[in-house]
Amino acid sequence: MNISIQNLNKVYGNNYQALTDVNLNIEPGMFGLLGPNGAGKSTLMKILVTLLSPSTGEIMVNGMPLSKNRKEVRSMIGYLPQDFRFFAKLKTYEFLDYAASLAGITSRKERRNEVEKLLEQVGLYEVRNRYANKLSGGMKRRLGIAQAIVGDPKMVIVDEPTTGLDPEERIRFRNILTDLSQRDVIIILSTHIVGDISSTCTQMALLNEGKIGFKGSPNQFLEMS
Ligand code: ADP
Ligand code: ADP
């Protein structure tokens, strides 16, 4: 698994340049994208998950150009968007069961196994019969990551997942991601909180006003700043 982001530019409308000449190489493990509000993190993530097209540049996924293999790449990706909300009146397990059917798991029994595994993995088994919109903020976020990893995607894109969480829930969330990163997956985590990255990521980049200002390990970054 390898992602190579090459000379990526994104212009919104006629002239708002949200990303400028972004080049990044991402290998399995957890990759942190650090940047303040408005830096362009969500824009880059939406391009990675094929919701947006870049203005110029290309992303290669395992050597395949993303622009020509959208469908295939999309099927390898799990995504937790920023500010993910649950609108449906579904119980926690029903929500994941539905996510599993969207992910293409057609057998009821397989879905049940998958959902039970996920509920355990994110610590929501005890509340599986509670309505998803009645869960606490931290639980909702954990349900969000569970729906992103249904069916074991090869790439998991997580946009600002810890905003508004208390310290205990933030650590819980980080631990779920750390466990995931032990497998052969690429996790890309965007955040404006340096602690989210330094405690979990092997590689990182700093994005500022659409430009990459640093690439390397969190240790190198902390020594510099
Ligand atoms: P971040 O996720 O780092 O906060 P975003 O990628 O959301 O940054 O936004 C980067 C910049 O692009 C911001 O200035 C934002 O206002 C602008 N932007 C985001 N989406 C759009 C859009 N659809 N149209 C115009 N400008 C946008
Ligand atoms: P019934 O057959 O009576 O509709 P189910 O077997 O669908 O009942 O559900 C009974 C209980 O089993 C649910 O309340 C839930 O706790 C659990 N359950 C059902 N389906 C799943 C699933 N896909 N994943 C995890 N737990 C499930």
PDB file of C-alpha atoms and ligand atoms in Angstrom:
ATOM      1  CA  MET A   1       0.000   0.000   0.000  1.00  0.00           C
ATOM      2  CA  ASN A   2       1.371   3.380  -1.014  1.00  0.00           C
ATOM      3  CA  ILE A   3      -0.069   6.810  -1.722  1.00  0.00           C
ATOM      4  CA  SER A   4       1.909   9.342  -3.684  1.00  0.00           C
ATOM      5  CA  ILE A   5       0.469  12.847  -3.903  1.00  0.00           C
ATOM      6  CA  GLN A   6       2.087  14.670  -6.800  1.00  0.00           C
ATOM      7  CA  ASN A   7       2.081  18.435  -7.468  1.00  0.00           C
ATOM      8  CA  LEU A   8      -1.479  18.798  -6.245  1.00  0.00           C
ATOM      9  CA  ASN A   9      -3.260  22.122  -6.587  1.00  0.00           C
ATOM     10  CA  LYS A  10      -6.851  22.982  -5.761  1.00  0.00           C
ATOM     11  CA  VAL A  11      -8.477  26.248  -6.705  1.00  0.00           C
ATOM     12  CA  TYR A  12     -12.040  26.908  -5.521  1.00  0.00           C
ATOM     13  CA  GLY A  13     -14.106  29.128  -7.804  1.00  0.00           C
ATOM     14  CA  ASN A  14     -12.032  31.417  -9.961  1.00  0.00           C
ATOM     15  CA  ASN A  15      -9.210  32.281  -7.672  1.00  0.00           C
ATOM     16  CA  TYR A  16      -9.212  30.833  -4.157  1.00  0.00           C
ATOM     17  CA  GLN A  17      -6.154  28.600  -4.000  1.00  0.00           C
ATOM     18  CA  ALA A  18      -6.815  26.108  -1.180  1.00  0.00           C
ATOM     19  CA  LEU A  19      -3.866  23.779  -1.972  1.00  0.00           C
ATOM     20  CA  THR A  20      -0.574  24.751  -3.591  1.00  0.00           C
ATOM     21  CA  ASP A  21       1.880  22.236  -4.989  1.00  0.00           C
ATOM     22  CA  VAL A  22       1.331  19.520  -2.399  1.00  0.00           C
ATOM     23  CA  ASN A  23       3.732  16.566  -2.663  1.00  0.00           C
ATOM     24  CA  LEU A  24       3.574  13.732  -0.139  1.00  0.00           C
ATOM     25  CA  ASN A  25       4.463  10.081  -0.024  1.00  0.00           C
ATOM     26  CA  ILE A  26       2.458   7.984   2.423  1.00  0.00           C
ATOM     27  CA  GLU A  27       3.280   4.427   3.507  1.00  0.00           C
ATOM     28  CA  PRO A  28       1.365   2.039   5.813  1.00  0.00           C
ATOM     29  CA  GLY A  29       1.117   3.247   9.390  1.00  0.00           C
ATOM     30  CA  MET A  30      -0.417   6.393  10.740  1.00  0.00           C
ATOM     31  CA  PHE A  31       0.211   9.641   8.925  1.00  0.00           C
ATOM     32  CA  GLY A  32      -0.651  12.915  10.621  1.00  0.00           C
ATOM     33  CA  LEU A  33      -1.693  16.018   8.741  1.00  0.00           C
ATOM     34  CA  LEU A  34      -1.300  18.935  11.108  1.00  0.00           C
ATOM     35  CA  GLY A  35      -2.625  22.385  10.340  1.00  0.00           C
ATOM     36  CA  PRO A  36      -4.692  25.243  11.705  1.00  0.00           C
ATOM     37  CA  ASN A  37      -8.293  25.901  10.684  1.00  0.00           C
ATOM     38  CA  GLY A  38      -8.529  26.817   7.019  1.00  0.00           C
ATOM     39  CA  ALA A  39      -5.168  25.259   6.121  1.00  0.00           C
ATOM     40  CA  GLY A  40      -6.741  22.998   3.490  1.00  0.00           C
ATOM     41  CA  LYS A  41      -6.811  19.705   5.408  1.00  0.00           C
ATOM     42  CA  SER A  42     -10.435  18.849   4.601  1.00  0.00           C
ATOM     43  CA  THR A  43      -9.885  19.801   0.981  1.00  0.00           C
ATOM     44  CA  LEU A  44      -6.969  17.378   0.712  1.00  0.00           C
ATOM     45  CA  MET A  45      -8.952  14.624   2.433  1.00  0.00           C
ATOM     46  CA  LYS A  46     -11.949  15.103   0.142  1.00  0.00           C
ATOM     47  CA  ILE A  47      -9.654  14.810  -2.856  1.00  0.00           C
ATOM     48  CA  LEU A  48      -8.169  11.612  -1.400  1.00  0.00           C
ATOM     49  CA  VAL A  49     -11.609  10.055  -0.986  1.00  0.00           C
ATOM     50  CA  THR A  50     -12.598  11.215  -4.520  1.00  0.00           C
ATOM     51  CA  LEU A  51     -15.335  13.606  -3.383  1.00  0.00           C
ATOM     52  CA  LEU A  52     -13.433  16.481  -4.996  1.00  0.00           C
ATOM     53  CA  SER A  53     -11.130  16.616  -7.996  1.00  0.00           C
ATOM     54  CA  PRO A  54      -7.841  18.466  -7.857  1.00  0.00           C
ATOM     55  CA  SER A  55      -7.381  21.409 -10.218  1.00  0.00           C
ATOM     56  CA  THR A  56      -4.011  20.039 -11.286  1.00  0.00           C
ATOM     57  CA  GLY A  57      -1.756  17.235 -10.113  1.00  0.00           C
ATOM     58  CA  GLU A  58      -2.376  13.568  -9.458  1.00  0.00           C
ATOM     59  CA  ILE A  59      -2.562  11.059  -6.638  1.00  0.00           C
ATOM     60  CA  MET A  60      -1.113   7.613  -7.275  1.00  0.00           C
ATOM     61  CA  VAL A  61      -2.516   4.772  -5.189  1.00  0.00           C
ATOM     62  CA  ASN A  62      -0.383   1.660  -5.444  1.00  0.00           C
ATOM     63  CA  GLY A  63       0.957   3.104  -8.690  1.00  0.00           C
ATOM     64  CA  MET A  64      -2.542   3.667 -10.166  1.00  0.00           C
ATOM     65  CA  PRO A  65      -3.658   7.219 -10.964  1.00  0.00           C
ATOM     66  CA  LEU A  66      -6.622   8.013  -8.709  1.00  0.00           C
ATOM     67  CA  SER A  67      -8.262  10.137 -11.419  1.00  0.00           C
ATOM     68  CA  LYS A  68      -8.633   7.068 -13.646  1.00  0.00           C
ATOM     69  CA  ASN A  69      -9.437   4.518 -10.933  1.00  0.00           C
ATOM     70  CA  ARG A  70     -11.897   6.337  -8.714  1.00  0.00           C
ATOM     71  CA  LYS A  71     -14.269   3.474  -8.220  1.00  0.00           C
ATOM     72  CA  GLU A  72     -11.617   0.958  -7.336  1.00  0.00           C
ATOM     73  CA  VAL A  73      -9.791   3.313  -4.978  1.00  0.00           C
ATOM     74  CA  ARG A  74     -13.018   4.391  -3.346  1.00  0.00           C
ATOM     75  CA  SER A  75     -13.796   0.796  -2.450  1.00  0.00           C
ATOM     76  CA  MET A  76     -10.489   0.611  -0.548  1.00  0.00           C
ATOM     77  CA  ILE A  77     -11.220   3.668   1.590  1.00  0.00           C
ATOM     78  CA  GLY A  78     -12.948   4.229   4.891  1.00  0.00           C
ATOM     79  CA  TYR A  79     -13.756   7.840   5.729  1.00  0.00           C
ATOM     80  CA  LEU A  80     -14.739   9.679   8.852  1.00  0.00           C
ATOM     81  CA  PRO A  81     -15.625  13.203   7.712  1.00  0.00           C
ATOM     82  CA  GLN A  82     -15.220  16.215   9.939  1.00  0.00           C
ATOM     83  CA  ASP A  83     -18.240  16.869  12.144  1.00  0.00           C
ATOM     84  CA  PHE A  84     -19.905  13.554  11.280  1.00  0.00           C
ATOM     85  CA  ARG A  85     -23.526  13.451  12.525  1.00  0.00           C
ATOM     86  CA  PHE A  86     -26.154  10.785  12.795  1.00  0.00           C
ATOM     87  CA  PHE A  87     -29.473  11.831  11.387  1.00  0.00           C
ATOM     88  CA  ALA A  88     -31.102   8.465  11.315  1.00  0.00           C
ATOM     89  CA  LYS A  89     -33.143   7.081  14.179  1.00  0.00           C
ATOM     90  CA  LEU A  90     -31.210   3.853  14.364  1.00  0.00           C
ATOM     91  CA  LYS A  91     -29.799   1.867  17.212  1.00  0.00           C
ATOM     92  CA  THR A  92     -26.029   1.730  17.432  1.00  0.00           C
ATOM     93  CA  TYR A  93     -25.838  -1.806  16.066  1.00  0.00           C
ATOM     94  CA  GLU A  94     -28.429  -1.065  13.363  1.00  0.00           C
ATOM     95  CA  PHE A  95     -26.381   1.891  12.200  1.00  0.00           C
ATOM     96  CA  LEU A  96     -23.302  -0.316  11.809  1.00  0.00           C
ATOM     97  CA  ASP A  97     -25.323  -3.107  10.242  1.00  0.00           C
ATOM     98  CA  TYR A  98     -26.513  -0.613   7.642  1.00  0.00           C
ATOM     99  CA  ALA A  99     -22.953   0.677   7.106  1.00  0.00           C
ATOM    100  CA  ALA A 100     -21.897  -2.935   6.579  1.00  0.00           C
ATOM    101  CA  SER A 101     -24.530  -3.457   3.915  1.00  0.00           C
ATOM    102  CA  LEU A 102     -23.418  -0.269   2.160  1.00  0.00           C
ATOM    103  CA  ALA A 103     -19.886  -1.678   2.296  1.00  0.00           C
ATOM    104  CA  GLY A 104     -21.163  -4.649   0.325  1.00  0.00           C
ATOM    105  CA  ILE A 105     -21.487  -7.315   3.014  1.00  0.00           C
ATOM    106  CA  THR A 106     -24.641  -9.034   1.803  1.00  0.00           C
ATOM    107  CA  SER A 107     -24.891 -11.978   4.166  1.00  0.00           C
ATOM    108  CA  ARG A 108     -26.837 -11.193   7.332  1.00  0.00           C
ATOM    109  CA  LYS A 109     -24.649 -13.528   9.364  1.00  0.00           C
ATOM    110  CA  GLU A 110     -21.419 -11.986   8.088  1.00  0.00           C
ATOM    111  CA  ARG A 111     -22.746  -8.532   8.856  1.00  0.00           C
ATOM    112  CA  ARG A 112     -23.599  -9.581  12.356  1.00  0.00           C
ATOM    113  CA  ASN A 113     -20.085 -10.944  12.914  1.00  0.00           C
ATOM    114  CA  GLU A 114     -18.553  -7.802  11.466  1.00  0.00           C
ATOM    115  CA  VAL A 115     -20.763  -5.529  13.566  1.00  0.00           C
ATOM    116  CA  GLU A 116     -20.038  -7.414  16.776  1.00  0.00           C
ATOM    117  CA  LYS A 117     -16.301  -7.277  16.091  1.00  0.00           C
ATOM    118  CA  LEU A 118     -16.497  -3.522  15.458  1.00  0.00           C
ATOM    119  CA  LEU A 119     -18.618  -2.876  18.556  1.00  0.00           C
ATOM    120  CA  GLU A 120     -15.972  -4.646  20.660  1.00  0.00           C
ATOM    121  CA  GLN A 121     -13.128  -2.887  18.907  1.00  0.00           C
ATOM    122  CA  VAL A 122     -14.435   0.609  19.638  1.00  0.00           C
ATOM    123  CA  GLY A 123     -15.877  -0.207  23.052  1.00  0.00           C
ATOM    124  CA  LEU A 124     -19.557   0.193  22.188  1.00  0.00           C
ATOM    125  CA  TYR A 125     -20.771  -3.355  22.657  1.00  0.00           C
ATOM    126  CA  GLU A 126     -22.533  -2.510  25.929  1.00  0.00           C
ATOM    127  CA  VAL A 127     -24.499   0.306  24.284  1.00  0.00           C
ATOM    128  CA  ARG A 128     -25.301  -1.507  21.029  1.00  0.00           C
ATOM    129  CA  ASN A 129     -29.050  -1.261  21.642  1.00  0.00           C
ATOM    130  CA  ARG A 130     -28.982   2.448  22.435  1.00  0.00           C
ATOM    131  CA  TYR A 131     -30.101   4.880  19.733  1.00  0.00           C
ATOM    132  CA  ALA A 132     -27.051   6.325  17.987  1.00  0.00           C
ATOM    133  CA  ASN A 133     -28.199   9.905  18.391  1.00  0.00           C
ATOM    134  CA  LYS A 134     -28.542   9.358  22.171  1.00  0.00           C
ATOM    135  CA  LEU A 135     -24.904   8.338  22.641  1.00  0.00           C
ATOM    136  CA  SER A 136     -22.420  10.674  24.344  1.00  0.00           C
ATOM    137  CA  GLY A 137     -20.168  12.828  22.165  1.00  0.00           C
ATOM    138  CA  GLY A 138     -17.206  10.514  22.617  1.00  0.00           C
ATOM    139  CA  MET A 139     -19.292   7.428  21.871  1.00  0.00           C
ATOM    140  CA  LYS A 140     -20.641   9.043  18.707  1.00  0.00           C
ATOM    141  CA  ARG A 141     -17.110   9.707  17.560  1.00  0.00           C
ATOM    142  CA  ARG A 142     -16.209   6.062  18.223  1.00  0.00           C
ATOM    143  CA  LEU A 143     -19.276   4.981  16.255  1.00  0.00           C
ATOM    144  CA  GLY A 144     -18.003   7.273  13.506  1.00  0.00           C
ATOM    145  CA  ILE A 145     -14.668   5.484  13.362  1.00  0.00           C
ATOM    146  CA  ALA A 146     -16.430   2.102  13.482  1.00  0.00           C
ATOM    147  CA  GLN A 147     -18.478   2.955  10.364  1.00  0.00           C
ATOM    148  CA  ALA A 148     -15.278   4.103   8.648  1.00  0.00           C
ATOM    149  CA  ILE A 149     -13.560   0.760   9.191  1.00  0.00           C
ATOM    150  CA  VAL A 150     -16.402  -1.587   8.278  1.00  0.00           C
ATOM    151  CA  GLY A 151     -15.052  -4.282   5.966  1.00  0.00           C
ATOM    152  CA  ASP A 152     -11.365  -3.604   6.741  1.00  0.00           C
ATOM    153  CA  PRO A 153     -10.499  -0.840   4.266  1.00  0.00           C
ATOM    154  CA  LYS A 154      -6.852  -0.488   3.229  1.00  0.00           C
ATOM    155  CA  MET A 155      -6.953   3.247   3.729  1.00  0.00           C
ATOM    156  CA  VAL A 156      -8.697   5.073   6.537  1.00  0.00           C
ATOM    157  CA  ILE A 157      -9.116   8.829   6.312  1.00  0.00           C
ATOM    158  CA  VAL A 158     -10.052  10.569   9.532  1.00  0.00           C
ATOM    159  CA  ASP A 159     -10.723  14.308   9.458  1.00  0.00           C
ATOM    160  CA  GLU A 160     -10.380  16.238  12.742  1.00  0.00           C
ATOM    161  CA  PRO A 161     -11.810  13.407  14.839  1.00  0.00           C
ATOM    162  CA  THR A 162     -10.860  14.648  18.298  1.00  0.00           C
ATOM    163  CA  THR A 163     -12.294  18.171  18.194  1.00  0.00           C
ATOM    164  CA  GLY A 164     -14.447  18.782  21.248  1.00  0.00           C
ATOM    165  CA  LEU A 165     -13.582  15.511  22.990  1.00  0.00           C
ATOM    166  CA  ASP A 166     -12.543  15.504  26.634  1.00  0.00           C
ATOM    167  CA  PRO A 167      -9.022  14.246  27.394  1.00  0.00           C
ATOM    168  CA  GLU A 168     -10.187  10.759  28.366  1.00  0.00           C
ATOM    169  CA  GLU A 169     -12.197  10.269  25.177  1.00  0.00           C
ATOM    170  CA  ARG A 170      -9.375  11.761  23.118  1.00  0.00           C
ATOM    171  CA  ILE A 171      -7.001   9.115  24.467  1.00  0.00           C
ATOM    172  CA  ARG A 172      -9.557   6.379  23.816  1.00  0.00           C
ATOM    173  CA  PHE A 173      -9.915   7.533  20.261  1.00  0.00           C
ATOM    174  CA  ARG A 174      -6.140   7.664  19.755  1.00  0.00           C
ATOM    175  CA  ASN A 175      -5.832   4.126  21.100  1.00  0.00           C
ATOM    176  CA  ILE A 176      -8.402   2.825  18.598  1.00  0.00           C
ATOM    177  CA  LEU A 177      -6.369   4.388  15.783  1.00  0.00           C
ATOM    178  CA  THR A 178      -3.100   3.030  17.168  1.00  0.00           C
ATOM    179  CA  ASP A 179      -4.549  -0.500  17.282  1.00  0.00           C
ATOM    180  CA  LEU A 180      -5.720  -0.124  13.691  1.00  0.00           C
ATOM    181  CA  SER A 181      -2.308   1.060  12.529  1.00  0.00           C
ATOM    182  CA  GLN A 182      -0.764  -2.245  13.637  1.00  0.00           C
ATOM    183  CA  ARG A 183      -2.364  -3.768  10.531  1.00  0.00           C
ATOM    184  CA  ASP A 184      -1.209  -3.173   6.974  1.00  0.00           C
ATOM    185  CA  VAL A 185      -3.335  -0.056   6.514  1.00  0.00           C
ATOM    186  CA  ILE A 186      -2.697   3.579   5.837  1.00  0.00           C
ATOM    187  CA  ILE A 187      -4.398   5.868   8.309  1.00  0.00           C
ATOM    188  CA  ILE A 188      -4.418   9.554   7.540  1.00  0.00           C
ATOM    189  CA  LEU A 189      -5.396  11.686  10.479  1.00  0.00           C
ATOM    190  CA  SER A 190      -5.964  15.409  10.149  1.00  0.00           C
ATOM    191  CA  THR A 191      -5.922  17.547  13.241  1.00  0.00           C
ATOM    192  CA  HIS A 192      -4.957  20.954  14.578  1.00  0.00           C
ATOM    193  CA  ILE A 193      -3.790  19.322  17.831  1.00  0.00           C
ATOM    194  CA  VAL A 194      -0.108  18.432  17.811  1.00  0.00           C
ATOM    195  CA  GLY A 195      -0.598  15.967  20.686  1.00  0.00           C
ATOM    196  CA  ASP A 196      -2.914  13.812  18.553  1.00  0.00           C
ATOM    197  CA  ILE A 197      -0.060  13.311  16.115  1.00  0.00           C
ATOM    198  CA  SER A 198       2.967  13.101  18.378  1.00  0.00           C
ATOM    199  CA  SER A 199       1.372  10.317  20.422  1.00  0.00           C
ATOM    200  CA  THR A 200       0.261   8.166  17.496  1.00  0.00           C
ATOM    201  CA  CYS A 201       1.789   8.940  14.094  1.00  0.00           C
ATOM    202  CA  THR A 202       5.023   7.669  12.571  1.00  0.00           C
ATOM    203  CA  GLN A 203       5.074  10.294   9.823  1.00  0.00           C
ATOM    204  CA  MET A 204       3.512  13.718   9.502  1.00  0.00           C
ATOM    205  CA  ALA A 205       3.253  16.860   7.452  1.00  0.00           C
ATOM    206  CA  LEU A 206       2.418  20.407   8.407  1.00  0.00           C
ATOM    207  CA  LEU A 207      -0.061  22.181   6.152  1.00  0.00           C
ATOM    208  CA  ASN A 208      -0.328  25.939   6.317  1.00  0.00           C
ATOM    209  CA  GLU A 209      -2.354  28.111   3.928  1.00  0.00           C
ATOM    210  CA  GLY A 210      -2.466  25.210   1.493  1.00  0.00           C
ATOM    211  CA  LYS A 211       1.273  24.590   1.470  1.00  0.00           C
ATOM    212  CA  ILE A 212       3.333  21.817   3.021  1.00  0.00           C
ATOM    213  CA  GLY A 213       5.697  23.452   5.506  1.00  0.00           C
ATOM    214  CA  PHE A 214       7.273  20.327   6.995  1.00  0.00           C
ATOM    215  CA  LYS A 215       7.466  16.605   6.287  1.00  0.00           C
ATOM    216  CA  GLY A 216       9.063  14.066   8.587  1.00  0.00           C
ATOM    217  CA  SER A 217       8.593  12.371  11.917  1.00  0.00           C
ATOM    218  CA  PRO A 218       6.721  13.963  14.812  1.00  0.00           C
ATOM    219  CA  ASN A 219       9.972  13.854  16.822  1.00  0.00           C
ATOM    220  CA  GLN A 220      11.797  15.900  14.215  1.00  0.00           C
ATOM    221  CA  PHE A 221       8.881  18.323  14.157  1.00  0.00           C
ATOM    222  CA  LEU A 222       8.859  18.758  17.928  1.00  0.00           C
ATOM    223  CA  GLU A 223      12.632  19.322  18.005  1.00  0.00           C
ATOM    224  CA  MET A 224      12.268  22.067  15.399  1.00  0.00           C
ATOM    225  CA  SER A 225       9.386  23.916  16.995  1.00  0.00           C
TER     226      SER A 225
HETATM  227  P1  ADP B   1      -9.235  22.899   7.018  1.00  0.00           P
HETATM  228  O1  ADP B   1      -9.860  21.549   6.876  1.00  0.00           O
HETATM  229  O2  ADP B   1      -7.754  22.835   7.215  1.00  0.00           O
HETATM  230  O3  ADP B   1      -9.902  23.757   8.046  1.00  0.00           O
HETATM  231  P2  ADP B   1     -10.481  23.450   4.444  1.00  0.00           P
HETATM  232  O4  ADP B   1      -9.907  22.514   3.434  1.00  0.00           O
HETATM  233  O5  ADP B   1     -11.821  23.165   4.996  1.00  0.00           O
HETATM  234  O6  ADP B   1      -9.415  23.665   5.618  1.00  0.00           O
HETATM  235  O7  ADP B   1     -10.526  24.895   3.817  1.00  0.00           O
HETATM  236  C1  ADP B   1      -9.384  25.520   3.211  1.00  0.00           C
HETATM  237  C2  ADP B   1      -9.823  26.865   2.646  1.00  0.00           C
HETATM  238  O8  ADP B   1     -10.660  26.649   1.513  1.00  0.00           O
HETATM  239  C3  ADP B   1     -10.608  27.706   3.621  1.00  0.00           C
HETATM  240  O9  ADP B   1     -10.222  29.063   3.466  1.00  0.00           O
HETATM  241  C4  ADP B   1     -12.045  27.506   3.185  1.00  0.00           C
HETATM  242  O10 ADP B   1     -12.828  28.636   3.479  1.00  0.00           O
HETATM  243  C5  ADP B   1     -11.897  27.313   1.689  1.00  0.00           C
HETATM  244  N1  ADP B   1     -12.950  26.430   1.141  1.00  0.00           N
HETATM  245  C6  ADP B   1     -13.258  25.194   1.575  1.00  0.00           C
HETATM  246  N2  ADP B   1     -14.252  24.650   0.844  1.00  0.00           N
HETATM  247  C7  ADP B   1     -14.578  25.602  -0.078  1.00  0.00           C
HETATM  248  C8  ADP B   1     -15.528  25.662  -1.144  1.00  0.00           C
HETATM  249  N3  ADP B   1     -16.353  24.620  -1.409  1.00  0.00           N
HETATM  250  N4  ADP B   1     -15.577  26.794  -1.883  1.00  0.00           N
HETATM  251  C9  ADP B   1     -14.757  27.831  -1.623  1.00  0.00           C
HETATM  252  N5  ADP B   1     -13.828  27.839  -0.650  1.00  0.00           N
HETATM  253  C10 ADP B   1     -13.737  26.741   0.116  1.00  0.00           C
HETATM  254  P1  ADP B   2     -35.138 -10.262  15.863  1.00  0.00           P
HETATM  255  O1  ADP B   2     -34.713 -11.442  15.032  1.00  0.00           O
HETATM  256  O2  ADP B   2     -36.026 -10.544  17.004  1.00  0.00           O
HETATM  257  O3  ADP B   2     -35.507  -9.056  15.048  1.00  0.00           O
HETATM  258  P2  ADP B   2     -32.402  -9.714  16.065  1.00  0.00           P
HETATM  259  O4  ADP B   2     -31.778 -11.042  16.071  1.00  0.00           O
HETATM  260  O5  ADP B   2     -32.368  -8.910  14.810  1.00  0.00           O
HETATM  261  O6  ADP B   2     -33.862  -9.807  16.625  1.00  0.00           O
HETATM  262  O7  ADP B   2     -31.758  -8.824  17.205  1.00  0.00           O
HETATM  263  C1  ADP B   2     -31.750  -9.180  18.574  1.00  0.00           C
HETATM  264  C2  ADP B   2     -30.600  -8.492  19.260  1.00  0.00           C
HETATM  265  O8  ADP B   2     -29.387  -9.009  18.690  1.00  0.00           O
HETATM  266  C3  ADP B   2     -30.531  -6.988  18.992  1.00  0.00           C
HETATM  267  O9  ADP B   2     -31.204  -6.240  19.932  1.00  0.00           O
HETATM  268  C4  ADP B   2     -29.045  -6.716  19.028  1.00  0.00           C
HETATM  269  O10 ADP B   2     -28.628  -6.537  20.362  1.00  0.00           O
HETATM  270  C5  ADP B   2     -28.444  -7.972  18.509  1.00  0.00           C
HETATM  271  N1  ADP B   2     -28.155  -7.862  17.071  1.00  0.00           N
HETATM  272  C6  ADP B   2     -28.972  -8.085  16.036  1.00  0.00           C
HETATM  273  N2  ADP B   2     -28.372  -7.907  14.856  1.00  0.00           N
HETATM  274  C7  ADP B   2     -27.126  -7.574  15.132  1.00  0.00           C
HETATM  275  C8  ADP B   2     -25.989  -7.241  14.335  1.00  0.00           C
HETATM  276  N3  ADP B   2     -26.005  -7.210  13.011  1.00  0.00           N
HETATM  277  N4  ADP B   2     -24.846  -6.956  14.981  1.00  0.00           N
HETATM  278  C9  ADP B   2     -24.795  -6.960  16.313  1.00  0.00           C
HETATM  279  N5  ADP B   2     -25.824  -7.245  17.112  1.00  0.00           N
HETATM  280  C10 ADP B   2     -26.980  -7.542  16.550  1.00  0.00           C
END
